[in-house]
JSON list of C-alpha atoms in Angstrom, two decimals:
[
{"chain": "A", "resi": 1, "resn": "MET", "atom": "CA", "xyz": [175.97, 209.04, 160.72]},
{"chain": "A", "resi": 2, "resn": "SER", "atom": "CA", "xyz": [177.47, 208.96, 164.05]},
{"chain": "A", "resi": 3, "resn": "ASP", "atom": "CA", "xyz": [178.48, 212.53, 163.79]},
{"chain": "A", "resi": 4, "resn": "LEU", "atom": "CA", "xyz": [174.76, 213.21, 163.12]},
{"chain": "A", "resi": 5, "resn": "ILE", "atom": "CA", "xyz": [173.60, 211.26, 166.26]},
{"chain": "A", "resi": 6, "resn": "ALA", "atom": "CA", "xyz": [176.23, 212.90, 168.49]},
{"chain": "A", "resi": 7, "resn": "GLY", "atom": "CA", "xyz": [175.35, 216.27, 167.36]},
{"chain": "A", "resi": 8, "resn": "SER", "atom": "CA", "xyz": [171.79, 215.62, 167.99]},
{"chain": "A", "resi": 9, "resn": "LEU", "atom": "CA", "xyz": [172.47, 214.27, 171.64]},
{"chain": "A", "resi": 10, "resn": "ILE", "atom": "CA", "xyz": [174.56, 217.28, 172.37]},
{"chain": "A", "resi": 11, "resn": "ILE", "atom": "CA", "xyz": [172.20, 219.94, 170.96]},
{"chain": "A", "resi": 12, "resn": "LEU", "atom": "CA", "xyz": [169.33, 218.08, 172.89]},
{"chain": "A", "resi": 13, "resn": "GLY", "atom": "CA", "xyz": [171.38, 218.34, 176.10]},
{"chain": "A", "resi": 14, "resn": "GLY", "atom": "CA", "xyz": [172.14, 221.76, 175.55]},
{"chain": "A", "resi": 15, "resn": "VAL", "atom": "CA", "xyz": [168.31, 222.48, 175.02]},
{"chain": "A", "resi": 16, "resn": "PHE", "atom": "CA", "xyz": [167.39, 220.91, 178.25]},
{"chain": "A", "resi": 17, "resn": "ALA", "atom": "CA", "xyz": [170.05, 222.92, 179.97]},
{"chain": "A", "resi": 18, "resn": "VAL", "atom": "CA", "xyz": [168.62, 226.19, 178.71]},
{"chain": "A", "resi": 19, "resn": "ILE", "atom": "CA", "xyz": [165.20, 224.96, 179.89]},
{"chain": "A", "resi": 20, "resn": "GLY", "atom": "CA", "xyz": [166.50, 224.22, 183.35]},
{"chain": "A", "resi": 21, "resn": "ALA", "atom": "CA", "xyz": [168.11, 227.54, 183.58]},
{"chain": "A", "resi": 22, "resn": "LEU", "atom": "CA", "xyz": [164.99, 229.06, 182.84]},
{"chain": "A", "resi": 23, "resn": "GLY", "atom": "CA", "xyz": [163.33, 226.87, 185.41]},
{"chain": "A", "resi": 24, "resn": "LEU", "atom": "CA", "xyz": [165.70, 228.36, 188.05]},
{"chain": "A", "resi": 25, "resn": "VAL", "atom": "CA", "xyz": [164.59, 232.01, 186.87]},
{"chain": "A", "resi": 26, "resn": "ARG", "atom": "CA", "xyz": [160.92, 231.70, 186.35]},
{"chain": "A", "resi": 27, "resn": "MET", "atom": "CA", "xyz": [160.07, 229.17, 189.32]},
{"chain": "A", "resi": 28, "resn": "PRO", "atom": "CA", "xyz": [158.46, 230.79, 192.54]},
{"chain": "A", "resi": 29, "resn": "ASP", "atom": "CA", "xyz": [160.06, 228.70, 195.24]},
{"chain": "A", "resi": 30, "resn": "VAL", "atom": "CA", "xyz": [163.31, 227.24, 196.43]},
{"chain": "A", "resi": 31, "resn": "LEU", "atom": "CA", "xyz": [162.09, 223.63, 196.27]},
{"chain": "A", "resi": 32, "resn": "ILE", "atom": "CA", "xyz": [160.47, 224.02, 192.90]},
{"chain": "A", "resi": 33, "resn": "ARG", "atom": "CA", "xyz": [163.55, 225.59, 191.47]},
{"chain": "A", "resi": 34, "resn": "MET", "atom": "CA", "xyz": [165.72, 222.72, 192.96]},
{"chain": "A", "resi": 35, "resn": "HIS", "atom": "CA", "xyz": [163.50, 220.45, 191.41]},
{"chain": "A", "resi": 36, "resn": "ALA", "atom": "CA", "xyz": [164.03, 221.87, 188.06]},
{"chain": "A", "resi": 37, "resn": "SER", "atom": "CA", "xyz": [167.62, 222.19, 188.06]},
{"chain": "A", "resi": 38, "resn": "THR", "atom": "CA", "xyz": [168.22, 218.63, 189.30]},
{"chain": "A", "resi": 39, "resn": "LYS", "atom": "CA", "xyz": [165.98, 216.87, 187.15]},
{"chain": "A", "resi": 40, "resn": "ILE", "atom": "CA", "xyz": [166.70, 218.73, 183.75]},
{"chain": "A", "resi": 41, "resn": "GLY", "atom": "CA", "xyz": [170.44, 219.24, 184.95]},
{"chain": "A", "resi": 42, "resn": "THR", "atom": "CA", "xyz": [170.62, 215.48, 185.10]},
{"chain": "A", "resi": 43, "resn": "LEU", "atom": "CA", "xyz": [168.98, 214.82, 182.03]},
{"chain": "A", "resi": 44, "resn": "SER", "atom": "CA", "xyz": [171.06, 217.33, 179.97]},
{"chain": "A", "resi": 45, "resn": "THR", "atom": "CA", "xyz": [174.47, 216.17, 181.37]},
{"chain": "A", "resi": 46, "resn": "GLY", "atom": "CA", "xyz": [173.61, 212.48, 180.54]},
{"chain": "A", "resi": 47, "resn": "LEU", "atom": "CA", "xyz": [172.74, 213.39, 176.81]},
{"chain": "A", "resi": 48, "resn": "ILE", "atom": "CA", "xyz": [175.91, 215.53, 176.55]},
{"chain": "A", "resi": 49, "resn": "LEU", "atom": "CA", "xyz": [177.92, 212.65, 177.84]},
{"chain": "A", "resi": 50, "resn": "ALA", "atom": "CA", "xyz": [176.18, 210.31, 175.60]},
{"chain": "A", "resi": 51, "resn": "GLY", "atom": "CA", "xyz": [176.74, 212.61, 172.52]},
{"chain": "A", "resi": 52, "resn": "SER", "atom": "CA", "xyz": [180.59, 212.70, 173.59]},
{"chain": "A", "resi": 53, "resn": "ALA", "atom": "CA", "xyz": [180.64, 208.90, 173.82]},
{"chain": "A", "resi": 54, "resn": "VAL", "atom": "CA", "xyz": [179.35, 208.52, 170.27]},
{"chain": "A", "resi": 55, "resn": "VAL", "atom": "CA", "xyz": [181.83, 210.93, 168.90]},
{"chain": "A", "resi": 56, "resn": "PHE", "atom": "CA", "xyz": [184.88, 209.20, 170.65]},
{"chain": "A", "resi": 57, "resn": "ALA", "atom": "CA", "xyz": [183.51, 205.61, 170.46]},
{"chain": "A", "resi": 58, "resn": "SER", "atom": "CA", "xyz": [186.43, 204.23, 172.48]},
{"chain": "A", "resi": 59, "resn": "PRO", "atom": "CA", "xyz": [185.62, 201.66, 174.95]},
{"chain": "A", "resi": 60, "resn": "ASP", "atom": "CA", "xyz": [187.61, 203.43, 177.70]},
{"chain": "A", "resi": 61, "resn": "ILE", "atom": "CA", "xyz": [185.66, 206.58, 177.08]},
{"chain": "A", "resi": 62, "resn": "ILE", "atom": "CA", "xyz": [182.38, 204.73, 176.92]},
{"chain": "A", "resi": 63, "resn": "ILE", "atom": "CA", "xyz": [183.17, 203.14, 180.19]},
{"chain": "A", "resi": 64, "resn": "ARG", "atom": "CA", "xyz": [183.79, 206.49, 181.89]},
{"chain": "A", "resi": 65, "resn": "VAL", "atom": "CA", "xyz": [180.78, 208.08, 180.33]},
{"chain": "A", "resi": 66, "resn": "ILE", "atom": "CA", "xyz": [178.70, 205.10, 181.85]},
{"chain": "A", "resi": 67, "resn": "ALA", "atom": "CA", "xyz": [180.43, 205.59, 185.42]},
{"chain": "A", "resi": 68, "resn": "ILE", "atom": "CA", "xyz": [180.04, 209.37, 185.37]},
{"chain": "A", "resi": 69, "resn": "VAL", "atom": "CA", "xyz": [176.13, 208.94, 184.41]},
{"chain": "A", "resi": 70, "resn": "LEU", "atom": "CA", "xyz": [175.74, 206.51, 187.20]},
{"chain": "A", "resi": 71, "resn": "PHE", "atom": "CA", "xyz": [177.29, 208.61, 189.57]},
{"chain": "A", "resi": 72, "resn": "ILE", "atom": "CA", "xyz": [175.13, 211.49, 188.78]},
{"chain": "A", "resi": 73, "resn": "LEU", "atom": "CA", "xyz": [172.18, 209.55, 188.64]},
{"chain": "A", "resi": 74, "resn": "LEU", "atom": "CA", "xyz": [173.08, 208.31, 192.32]},
{"chain": "A", "resi": 75, "resn": "THR", "atom": "CA", "xyz": [174.15, 211.70, 193.71]},
{"chain": "A", "resi": 76, "resn": "ALA", "atom": "CA", "xyz": [171.64, 214.25, 192.24]},
{"chain": "A", "resi": 77, "resn": "PRO", "atom": "CA", "xyz": [168.67, 212.80, 194.04]},
{"chain": "A", "resi": 78, "resn": "ILE", "atom": "CA", "xyz": [170.28, 212.47, 197.43]},
{"chain": "A", "resi": 79, "resn": "GLY", "atom": "CA", "xyz": [171.82, 215.95, 197.28]},
{"chain": "A", "resi": 80, "resn": "ALA", "atom": "CA", "xyz": [168.53, 217.41, 196.22]},
{"chain": "A", "resi": 81, "resn": "HIS", "atom": "CA", "xyz": [166.96, 215.54, 199.35]},
{"chain": "A", "resi": 82, "resn": "MET", "atom": "CA", "xyz": [169.48, 216.98, 201.59]},
{"chain": "A", "resi": 83, "resn": "MET", "atom": "CA", "xyz": [169.15, 220.16, 200.37]},
{"chain": "A", "resi": 84, "resn": "GLY", "atom": "CA", "xyz": [165.15, 220.23, 200.47]},
{"chain": "A", "resi": 85, "resn": "ARG", "atom": "CA", "xyz": [165.64, 219.09, 204.38]},
{"chain": "A", "resi": 86, "resn": "SER", "atom": "CA", "xyz": [167.75, 221.97, 205.17]},
{"chain": "A", "resi": 87, "resn": "VAL", "atom": "CA", "xyz": [165.50, 224.29, 203.34]},
{"chain": "A", "resi": 88, "resn": "LEU", "atom": "CA", "xyz": [162.53, 223.16, 205.45]},
{"chain": "A", "resi": 89, "resn": "SER", "atom": "CA", "xyz": [164.38, 222.97, 208.64]},
{"chain": "A", "resi": 90, "resn": "THR", "atom": "CA", "xyz": [165.96, 226.32, 208.58]},
{"chain": "A", "resi": 91, "resn": "GLY", "atom": "CA", "xyz": [162.48, 228.05, 207.84]},
{"chain": "A", "resi": 92, "resn": "VAL", "atom": "CA", "xyz": [162.82, 229.43, 204.36]},
{"chain": "A", "resi": 93, "resn": "PRO", "atom": "CA", "xyz": [159.70, 230.79, 203.29]},
{"chain": "A", "resi": 94, "resn": "LEU", "atom": "CA", "xyz": [158.03, 228.70, 200.82]},
{"chain": "A", "resi": 95, "resn": "TRP", "atom": "CA", "xyz": [155.46, 229.65, 198.02]},
{"chain": "A", "resi": 96, "resn": "LYS", "atom": "CA", "xyz": [151.90, 229.77, 199.04]},
{"chain": "A", "resi": 97, "resn": "ASN", "atom": "CA", "xyz": [149.10, 228.86, 196.76]},
{"chain": "A", "resi": 98, "resn": "GLU", "atom": "CA", "xyz": [145.42, 228.97, 198.16]},
{"chain": "A", "resi": 99, "resn": "ASP", "atom": "CA", "xyz": [144.38, 226.60, 195.26]},
{"chain": "A", "resi": 100, "resn": "ILE", "atom": "CA", "xyz": [146.66, 223.86, 196.27]},
{"chain": "A", "resi": 101, "resn": "ALA", "atom": "CA", "xyz": [146.61, 221.90, 199.44]},
{"chain": "A", "resi": 102, "resn": "GLN", "atom": "CA", "xyz": [149.66, 222.56, 201.62]},
{"chain": "A", "resi": 103, "resn": "ASP", "atom": "CA", "xyz": [151.55, 219.85, 202.53]},
{"chain": "A", "resi": 104, "resn": "GLU", "atom": "CA", "xyz": [152.20, 218.90, 206.39]},
{"chain": "A", "resi": 105, "resn": "VAL", "atom": "CA", "xyz": [155.52, 217.77, 206.05]},
{"chain": "A", "resi": 106, "resn": "GLU", "atom": "CA", "xyz": [157.15, 221.42, 206.56]},
{"chain": "A", "resi": 107, "resn": "ASP", "atom": "CA", "xyz": [155.41, 221.88, 210.11]},
{"chain": "A", "resi": 108, "resn": "GLU", "atom": "CA", "xyz": [156.47, 218.30, 211.12]},
{"chain": "A", "resi": 109, "resn": "LEU", "atom": "CA", "xyz": [160.02, 218.74, 210.14]},
{"chain": "A", "resi": 110, "resn": "LEU", "atom": "CA", "xyz": [159.99, 222.31, 211.81]},
{"chain": "A", "resi": 111, "resn": "GLN", "atom": "CA", "xyz": [158.75, 220.79, 214.90]},
{"chain": "A", "resi": 112, "resn": "ALA", "atom": "CA", "xyz": [161.20, 217.87, 214.87]},
{"chain": "A", "resi": 113, "resn": "HIS", "atom": "CA", "xyz": [163.76, 220.63, 214.40]},
{"chain": "A", "resi": 114, "resn": "ASP", "atom": "CA", "xyz": [162.92, 222.60, 217.15]},
{"chain": "A", "resi": 115, "resn": "ALA", "atom": "CA", "xyz": [162.25, 219.86, 219.66]},
{"chain": "A", "resi": 116, "resn": "PRO", "atom": "CA", "xyz": [165.01, 219.13, 221.98]},
{"chain": "A", "resi": 117, "resn": "GLU", "atom": "CA", "xyz": [166.84, 215.57, 221.94]},
{"chain": "A", "resi": 118, "resn": "ASP", "atom": "CA", "xyz": [166.81, 213.45, 224.84]},
{"chain": "A", "resi": 119, "resn": "ARG", "atom": "CA", "xyz": [170.41, 212.63, 224.95]}
]
């Protein structure tokens, strides 16, 4: 039974990884691509690691898997946030859709980045 559970977790993680890869190819904007890759990447990595923990079922492996998943859950959003800020502050062209109201954060970040600091 544990082999069936582990196999399903690993296959499901692989399916989500493929969905994330398709998101990288199909999405029109750097920020949207980054969202697809970080969210799906975190989920797929967690599922594959959970499947490997079920396969080995050793307490030290389970502790390592938990530590790795916690590390990924803590660092992926921070890394994505920093990459998103750098994309906005460097002026990378973003996808414009007339049907969607544009966010004003881009203008504020560009103004803050261009303004000289008083030091």
